[in-house]
């Protein structure tokens, strides 16, 4: 029993260390983690049958360090391994956020098939009326898809309306983030 507890503690320390190195890279630009670290983290996530909050937070904060293929495998596994939690608001929000971020990422890099997968996942989530933020970001992302893939000018107007809604409710930081995102792709 003591050996098992020590093994879990060592594993958590190593995972935390990898996560800290990824965060430091974001801050300093100096890459302190290795591909072996990312493999270790990925293997850990794939070894867990039902992802809890720890796994969701670990993955959401480290996925930017992964290559596209690894990220997609783990995102699909996340959707499969968190089915038990979709009715719990805190989990639901994190899962929705990760899916919408993945959807936008796939659109940015013109990974259209992967983007369609995440669009379907988000449609299956069926955001309730009270989940205004999630609905608005998803609407923005769907229009971003149409704009980026088909140069649809109506979609561009819809994206601007989403930004205006953030401004209307005084969510200035969110509005600013989406303005910055939009300007980057114009």
Coordinates of N, CA and C in Angstrom, one line a residue:
X1 N 0.8 -1.2 0.0 CA 0.0 0.0 0.0 C 0.9 1.3 0.0
X2 N 1.9 1.3 0.8 CA 2.8 2.4 0.9 C 3.5 2.6 -0.4
X3 N 3.9 1.5 -1.0 CA 4.6 1.6 -2.3 C 3.7 2.3 -3.4
X4 N 2.5 1.8 -3.4 CA 1.5 2.3 -4.4 C 1.3 3.8 -4.2
X5 N 1.1 4.2 -2.9 CA 0.9 5.7 -2.6 C 2.1 6.5 -3.0
X6 N 3.3 6.0 -2.8 CA 4.5 6.7 -3.2 C 4.6 6.8 -4.7
X7 N 4.2 5.7 -5.4 CA 4.2 5.7 -6.8 C 3.3 6.8 -7.4
X8 N 2.1 6.9 -6.8 CA 1.1 7.9 -7.3 C 1.7 9.3 -7.0
X9 N 2.2 9.5 -5.8 CA 2.8 10.8 -5.5 C 3.9 11.2 -6.5
X10 N 4.8 10.2 -6.8 CA 5.9 10.5 -7.7 C 5.4 10.8 -9.1
X11 N 4.3 10.1 -9.5 CA 3.7 10.3 -10.9 C 3.1 11.7 -10.9
X12 N 2.4 12.1 -9.8 CA 1.8 13.5 -9.8 C 2.8 14.5 -9.7
X13 N 3.9 14.3 -9.0 CA 5.0 15.3 -9.0 C 5.6 15.5 -10.4
X14 N 5.8 14.4 -11.1 CA 6.4 14.4 -12.5 C 5.4 15.2 -13.4
X15 N 4.2 14.8 -13.3 CA 3.2 15.5 -14.2 C 3.1 17.0 -13.9
X16 N 3.1 17.3 -12.6 CA 3.1 18.8 -12.2 C 4.3 19.5 -12.7
X17 N 5.5 18.8 -12.6 CA 6.7 19.4 -13.1 C 6.6 19.7 -14.6
X18 N 6.1 18.7 -15.4 CA 6.0 18.9 -16.8 C 5.0 20.1 -17.1
X19 N 3.9 20.2 -16.4 CA 3.0 21.2 -16.6 C 3.6 22.6 -16.3
X20 N 4.4 22.7 -15.2 CA 5.1 23.9 -14.8 C 6.1 24.3 -16.0
X21 N 6.8 23.3 -16.5 CA 7.7 23.6 -17.6 C 7.0 24.2 -18.8
X22 N 5.8 23.6 -19.1 CA 5.0 24.1 -20.3 C 4.6 25.5 -20.0
X23 N 4.1 25.8 -18.8 CA 3.7 27.2 -18.4 C 4.8 28.2 -18.5
X24 N 6.0 27.7 -18.0 CA 7.2 28.6 -18.1 C 7.6 28.9 -19.5
X25 N 7.4 27.9 -20.4 CA 7.7 28.1 -21.8 C 6.7 29.2 -22.4
X26 N 5.5 29.2 -22.0 CA 4.5 30.2 -22.4 C 5.0 31.6 -22.0
X27 N 5.5 31.7 -20.8 CA 6.0 33.0 -20.2 C 7.3 33.5 -20.7
X28 N 8.3 32.5 -20.9 CA 9.6 33.0 -21.2 C 10.0 32.7 -22.6
X29 N 9.4 31.7 -23.3 CA 9.8 31.3 -24.6 C 10.9 30.3 -24.6
X30 N 11.4 29.9 -23.4 CA 12.4 28.9 -23.3 C 11.8 27.5 -23.1
X31 N 12.0 26.6 -24.0 CA 11.4 25.3 -23.9 C 12.2 24.4 -22.9
X32 N 11.5 24.1 -21.8 CA 12.2 23.3 -20.8 C 11.7 21.8 -20.8
X33 N 10.6 21.5 -21.5 CA 10.1 20.2 -21.5 C 10.6 19.5 -22.8
X34 N 10.5 18.2 -22.8 CA 11.0 17.4 -23.9 C 9.8 16.6 -24.5
X35 N 10.1 16.1 -25.7 CA 9.0 15.2 -26.3 C 8.7 14.0 -25.5
X36 N 9.7 13.5 -24.8 CA 9.5 12.4 -23.8 C 8.6 12.8 -22.7
X37 N 8.7 14.1 -22.2 CA 7.8 14.6 -21.2 C 6.3 14.6 -21.7
X38 N 6.1 15.0 -23.0 CA 4.8 15.1 -23.6 C 4.3 13.7 -23.8
X39 N 5.1 12.8 -24.2 CA 4.7 11.4 -24.3 C 4.3 10.8 -23.0
X40 N 5.0 11.1 -21.9 CA 4.7 10.6 -20.6 C 3.3 11.2 -20.1
X41 N 3.1 12.4 -20.3 CA 1.8 13.1 -20.0 C 0.7 12.4 -20.8
X42 N 0.9 12.3 -22.1 CA -0.1 11.7 -23.0 C -0.4 10.2 -22.6
X43 N 0.6 9.5 -22.3 CA 0.4 8.1 -21.8 C -0.4 8.0 -20.5
X44 N 0.0 9.0 -19.6 CA -0.8 9.0 -18.4 C -2.3 9.3 -18.7
X45 N -2.6 10.3 -19.5 CA -4.0 10.6 -19.8 C -4.7 9.4 -20.4
X46 N -4.0 8.7 -21.3 CA -4.6 7.6 -22.0 C -4.8 6.4 -21.1
X47 N -4.1 6.4 -19.9 CA -4.2 5.2 -19.0 C -5.4 5.4 -18.0
X48 N -6.0 6.6 -18.0 CA -7.1 6.9 -17.1 C -8.4 6.6 -17.8
X49 N -9.2 5.8 -17.2 CA -10.5 5.4 -17.9 C -11.5 6.6 -17.8
X50 N -11.7 7.1 -16.7 CA -12.7 8.2 -16.5 C -11.9 9.5 -16.0
X51 N -11.9 10.5 -16.9 CA -11.1 11.7 -16.5 C -11.9 12.5 -15.5
X52 N -11.2 12.9 -14.5 CA -11.8 13.8 -13.5 C -11.3 15.2 -13.7
X53 N -11.5 16.0 -12.8 CA -11.1 17.4 -12.9 C -9.6 17.5 -13.0
X54 N -8.8 16.7 -12.3 CA -7.3 16.8 -12.4 C -6.9 16.5 -13.8
X55 N -7.4 15.5 -14.5 CA -7.0 15.2 -15.9 C -7.4 16.3 -16.8
X56 N -8.7 16.8 -16.7 CA -9.1 17.8 -17.5 C -8.2 19.1 -17.4
X57 N -7.9 19.5 -16.2 CA -7.1 20.7 -16.0 C -5.6 20.4 -16.5
X58 N -5.1 19.2 -16.3 CA -3.8 18.9 -16.7 C -3.7 19.0 -18.3
X59 N -4.7 18.4 -18.9 CA -4.8 18.4 -20.4 C -5.0 19.8 -20.9
X60 N -6.0 20.5 -20.4 CA -6.3 21.8 -20.9 C -5.1 22.8 -20.8
X61 N -4.3 22.6 -19.8 CA -3.2 23.5 -19.7 C -1.9 23.0 -20.4
X62 N -1.9 21.9 -20.9 CA -0.7 21.3 -21.6 C -0.9 21.1 -23.1
X63 N -2.2 21.1 -23.6 CA -2.4 20.7 -24.9 C -1.7 21.5 -26.0
X64 N -1.4 22.8 -25.7 CA -0.8 23.6 -26.7 C 0.7 23.2 -26.9
X65 N 1.2 22.4 -26.0 CA 2.6 21.9 -26.2 C 2.6 20.6 -27.1
X66 N 1.5 20.1 -27.4 CA 1.4 18.8 -28.1 C 1.2 19.1 -29.6
X67 N 1.7 18.1 -30.4 CA 1.5 18.2 -31.9 C 0.0 18.0 -32.2
X68 N -0.4 18.3 -33.4 CA -1.8 18.2 -33.8 C -2.3 16.8 -33.6
X69 N -1.6 15.8 -34.1 CA -2.1 14.4 -34.0 C -2.3 14.0 -32.5
X70 N -1.4 14.2 -31.7 CA -1.5 13.9 -30.2 C -2.7 14.6 -29.6
X71 N -2.8 15.9 -29.9 CA -3.9 16.7 -29.4 C -5.2 16.2 -29.8
X72 N -5.4 15.8 -31.1 CA -6.6 15.3 -31.6 C -7.0 14.0 -30.9
X73 N -6.0 13.1 -30.8 CA -6.3 11.8 -30.1 C -6.8 12.0 -28.7
X74 N -6.1 12.9 -28.0 CA -6.5 13.1 -26.6 C -7.8 13.9 -26.5
X75 N -8.1 14.8 -27.4 CA -9.3 15.5 -27.3 C -10.5 14.6 -27.6
X76 N -10.3 13.7 -28.5 CA -11.4 12.7 -28.8 C -11.5 11.7 -27.6
X77 N -10.4 11.4 -27.0 CA -10.5 10.5 -25.8 C -11.2 11.3 -24.6
X78 N -10.9 12.6 -24.5 CA -11.5 13.4 -23.5 C -13.0 13.3 -23.6
X79 N -13.5 13.5 -24.9 CA -14.9 13.5 -25.1 C -15.5 12.1 -24.7
X80 N -14.8 11.1 -25.0 CA -15.3 9.7 -24.7 C -15.2 9.4 -23.2
X81 N -14.2 9.9 -22.5 CA -13.9 9.5 -21.1 C -14.6 10.5 -20.1
X82 N -15.3 11.5 -20.6 CA -15.9 12.4 -19.6 C -17.5 12.3 -19.7
X83 N -18.0 11.3 -20.4 CA -19.4 11.2 -20.6 C -20.2 11.3 -19.2
X84 N -19.6 10.7 -18.2 CA -20.2 10.7 -16.9 C -20.5 12.0 -16.3
X85 N -19.7 13.0 -16.8 CA -19.7 14.3 -16.1 C -20.4 15.4 -16.9
X86 N -21.0 15.1 -18.0 CA -21.5 16.2 -18.9 C -22.7 16.9 -18.3
X87 N -23.3 16.4 -17.2 CA -24.4 17.1 -16.6 C -24.0 17.9 -15.4
X88 N -22.7 17.8 -15.0 CA -22.2 18.6 -13.9 C -21.7 19.9 -14.5
X89 N -22.3 21.1 -14.1 CA -21.9 22.3 -14.8 C -20.4 22.7 -14.9
X90 N -19.7 22.4 -13.8 CA -18.3 22.8 -13.8 C -17.5 22.0 -14.9
X91 N -17.8 20.7 -14.9 CA -17.1 19.8 -15.9 C -17.6 20.2 -17.3
X92 N -18.9 20.4 -17.4 CA -19.5 20.7 -18.7 C -18.9 22.0 -19.3
X93 N -18.6 23.0 -18.5 CA -18.0 24.2 -19.0 C -16.6 24.0 -19.5
X94 N -15.8 23.2 -18.7 CA -14.4 23.0 -19.1 C -14.4 22.2 -20.4
X95 N -15.2 21.1 -20.5 CA -15.2 20.3 -21.7 C -15.7 21.1 -22.9
X96 N -16.7 22.0 -22.7 CA -17.2 22.8 -23.8 C -16.1 23.8 -24.2
X97 N -15.4 24.4 -23.3 CA -14.3 25.3 -23.6 C -13.2 24.6 -24.4
X98 N -12.8 23.4 -24.0 CA -11.8 22.7 -24.7 C -12.2 22.4 -26.1
X99 N -13.5 22.0 -26.2 CA -14.0 21.6 -27.6 C -14.0 22.8 -28.5
X100 N -14.5 24.0 -27.9 CA -14.6 25.1 -28.8 C -13.2 25.7 -29.1
X101 N -12.3 25.6 -28.2 CA -10.9 26.0 -28.5 C -10.3 25.1 -29.6
X102 N -10.6 23.8 -29.5 CA -10.1 22.8 -30.5 C -10.7 23.1 -31.8
X103 N -12.0 23.4 -31.8 CA -12.7 23.8 -33.0 C -12.1 25.0 -33.7
X104 N -11.8 26.0 -33.0 CA -11.2 27.2 -33.5 C -9.8 27.0 -34.0
X105 N -9.0 26.2 -33.2 CA -7.7 25.8 -33.6 C -7.7 25.1 -35.0
X106 N -8.6 24.1 -35.1 CA -8.7 23.3 -36.4 C -9.0 24.2 -37.5
X107 N -9.9 25.2 -37.3 CA -10.3 26.1 -38.4 C -9.1 27.0 -38.8
X108 N -8.4 27.5 -37.8 CA -7.2 28.3 -38.0 C -6.2 27.6 -38.9
X109 N -6.0 26.3 -38.7 CA -5.0 25.6 -39.4 C -5.6 24.7 -40.6
X110 N -6.8 25.1 -40.9 CA -7.6 24.5 -42.0 C -7.6 23.0 -41.9
X111 N -7.8 22.5 -40.7 CA -8.0 21.0 -40.5 C -9.5 20.8 -40.5
X112 N -10.1 20.8 -41.7 CA -11.6 20.9 -41.8 C -12.3 19.7 -41.3
X113 N -11.7 18.5 -41.5 CA -12.4 17.3 -41.0 C -12.4 17.2 -39.5
X114 N -11.3 17.6 -38.9 CA -11.2 17.7 -37.4 C -12.2 18.8 -36.9
X115 N -12.2 19.9 -37.6 CA -13.1 21.0 -37.2 C -14.6 20.5 -37.2
X116 N -15.0 19.7 -38.2 CA -16.3 19.2 -38.3 C -16.6 18.3 -37.1
X117 N -15.6 17.5 -36.7 CA -15.8 16.6 -35.5 C -16.2 17.4 -34.3
X118 N -15.4 18.5 -34.1 CA -15.6 19.3 -32.9 C -16.9 20.1 -33.0
X119 N -17.3 20.5 -34.2 CA -18.6 21.2 -34.4 C -19.7 20.2 -34.0
X120 N -19.6 18.9 -34.4 CA -20.6 17.9 -34.0 C -20.7 17.7 -32.5
X121 N -19.5 17.7 -31.9 CA -19.4 17.5 -30.4 C -20.1 18.7 -29.7
X122 N -19.9 19.9 -30.2 CA -20.5 21.0 -29.6 C -22.0 21.1 -29.8
X123 N -22.4 20.6 -31.0 CA -23.9 20.6 -31.2 C -24.5 19.5 -30.3
X124 N -23.8 18.4 -30.1 CA -24.4 17.4 -29.2 C -24.4 17.9 -27.7
X125 N -23.6 18.8 -27.4 CA -23.6 19.4 -26.0 C -24.9 20.1 -25.7
X126 N -25.6 20.6 -26.7 CA -26.8 21.3 -26.6 C -26.8 22.3 -25.5
X127 N -26.2 23.4 -25.7 CA -26.1 24.4 -24.7 C -27.5 25.0 -24.3
X128 N -27.8 25.0 -23.0 CA -29.1 25.5 -22.5 C -29.1 27.0 -22.7
X129 N -30.3 27.6 -22.6 CA -30.5 29.0 -22.7 C -29.6 29.8 -21.8
X130 N -29.4 29.3 -20.6 CA -28.7 30.0 -19.6 C -27.2 30.0 -19.9
X131 N -26.7 29.1 -20.7 CA -25.3 29.0 -21.1 C -25.0 30.0 -22.2
X132 N -25.2 31.3 -21.9 CA -25.1 32.3 -22.9 C -23.7 32.4 -23.5
X133 N -22.7 32.4 -22.6 CA -21.3 32.5 -23.0 C -20.9 31.4 -24.0
X134 N -21.2 30.2 -23.6 CA -20.9 29.0 -24.5 C -21.6 29.1 -25.8
X135 N -22.9 29.5 -25.8 CA -23.7 29.7 -27.0 C -23.1 30.7 -27.9
X136 N -22.7 31.8 -27.3 CA -22.1 33.0 -28.1 C -20.8 32.6 -28.7
X137 N -19.9 32.0 -28.0 CA -18.6 31.6 -28.5 C -18.8 30.5 -29.6
X138 N -19.7 29.6 -29.4 CA -19.9 28.6 -30.4 C -20.5 29.2 -31.7
X139 N -21.3 30.2 -31.5 CA -21.9 30.9 -32.7 C -20.7 31.6 -33.4
X140 N -19.9 32.3 -32.7 CA -18.7 33.0 -33.3 C -17.9 31.9 -34.0
X141 N -17.6 30.8 -33.4 CA -16.7 29.8 -34.0 C -17.4 29.2 -35.3
X142 N -18.7 28.9 -35.3 CA -19.3 28.4 -36.5 C -19.2 29.4 -37.6
X143 N -19.4 30.7 -37.3 CA -19.3 31.7 -38.4 C -17.8 31.9 -38.8
X144 N -16.9 31.7 -37.9 CA -15.5 31.7 -38.2 C -15.2 30.6 -39.3
X145 N -15.7 29.5 -39.1 CA -15.6 28.3 -40.0 C -16.1 28.8 -41.4
X146 N -17.3 29.3 -41.5 CA -17.8 29.7 -42.8 C -17.0 30.8 -43.4
X147 N -16.5 31.8 -42.6 CA -15.7 32.9 -43.1 C -14.4 32.3 -43.6
X148 N -13.7 31.5 -42.8 CA -12.4 31.0 -43.2 C -12.4 30.1 -44.4
X149 N -13.4 29.2 -44.4 CA -13.4 28.2 -45.5 C -14.0 28.7 -46.8
X150 N -15.1 29.5 -46.6 CA -15.8 30.0 -47.8 C -15.7 31.5 -48.1
X151 N -15.0 32.2 -47.3 CA -14.9 33.7 -47.4 C -16.3 34.3 -47.3
X152 N -17.2 33.8 -46.5 CA -18.6 34.2 -46.4 C -18.6 35.5 -45.6
X153 N -19.0 36.6 -46.3 CA -19.0 37.9 -45.7 C -20.2 38.0 -44.7
X154 N -21.3 37.3 -44.9 CA -22.3 37.3 -43.9 C -21.8 36.7 -42.6
X155 N -21.0 35.7 -42.7 CA -20.4 35.1 -41.5 C -19.6 36.1 -40.7
X156 N -18.8 36.9 -41.5 CA -18.0 37.9 -40.9 C -18.9 38.9 -40.1
X157 N -20.0 39.3 -40.6 CA -20.9 40.2 -39.9 C -21.5 39.6 -38.7
X158 N -21.8 38.3 -38.7 CA -22.3 37.5 -37.6 C -21.2 37.5 -36.5
X159 N -19.9 37.3 -36.9 CA -18.8 37.3 -35.9 C -18.8 38.6 -35.2
X160 N -18.9 39.7 -36.0 CA -18.8 41.1 -35.4 C -20.0 41.3 -34.4
X161 N -21.2 40.7 -34.7 CA -22.3 40.8 -33.8 C -22.0 40.1 -32.5
X162 N -21.4 39.0 -32.6 CA -21.0 38.3 -31.3 C -20.1 39.1 -30.5
X163 N -19.2 39.8 -31.1 CA -18.3 40.7 -30.4 C -19.0 41.8 -29.8
X164 N -20.0 42.4 -30.6 CA -20.8 43.5 -30.1 C -21.6 43.1 -28.8
X165 N -22.1 41.8 -28.8 CA -22.8 41.4 -27.6 C -21.9 41.3 -26.4
X166 N -20.7 40.9 -26.6 CA -19.7 40.9 -25.4 C -19.6 42.3 -24.9
X167 N -19.4 43.3 -25.9 CA -19.3 44.7 -25.5 C -20.6 45.2 -24.8
X168 N -21.7 44.8 -25.3 CA -23.0 45.2 -24.8 C -23.2 44.9 -23.3
X169 N -22.6 43.7 -22.9 CA -22.8 43.2 -21.5 C -21.5 43.6 -20.7
X170 N -20.7 44.5 -21.3 CA -19.5 45.0 -20.6 C -18.5 43.9 -20.3
X171 N -18.4 42.9 -21.2 CA -17.3 41.9 -21.1 C -16.2 42.4 -22.0
X172 N -15.6 43.5 -21.6 CA -14.6 44.2 -22.5 C -13.4 43.3 -22.8
X173 N -12.9 42.5 -21.8 CA -11.7 41.7 -22.1 C -12.0 40.6 -23.1
X174 N -13.2 40.0 -22.9 CA -13.6 39.0 -23.9 C -13.8 39.6 -25.3
X175 N -14.4 40.7 -25.3 CA -14.6 41.4 -26.6 C -13.2 41.7 -27.3
X176 N -12.3 42.2 -26.5 CA -11.0 42.5 -27.0 C -10.3 41.3 -27.5
X177 N -10.4 40.1 -26.8 CA -9.8 38.9 -27.2 C -10.3 38.5 -28.6
X178 N -11.7 38.6 -28.8 CA -12.3 38.2 -30.0 C -12.0 39.2 -31.1
X179 N -11.9 40.4 -30.8 CA -11.5 41.4 -31.8 C -10.0 41.1 -32.3
X180 N -9.2 40.8 -31.4 CA -7.8 40.5 -31.7 C -7.8 39.2 -32.6
X181 N -8.6 38.2 -32.2 CA -8.6 37.0 -33.0 C -9.1 37.3 -34.4
X182 N -10.2 38.1 -34.5 CA -10.8 38.4 -35.8 C -9.8 39.2 -36.7
X183 N -9.2 40.2 -36.1 CA -8.2 41.0 -36.9 C -7.0 40.2 -37.4
X184 N -6.6 39.2 -36.6 CA -5.5 38.3 -37.0 C -5.9 37.5 -38.3
X185 N -7.2 37.3 -38.5 CA -7.6 36.5 -39.7 C -8.3 37.3 -40.8
X186 N -8.3 38.6 -40.7 CA -8.8 39.4 -41.8 C -7.8 39.6 -42.9

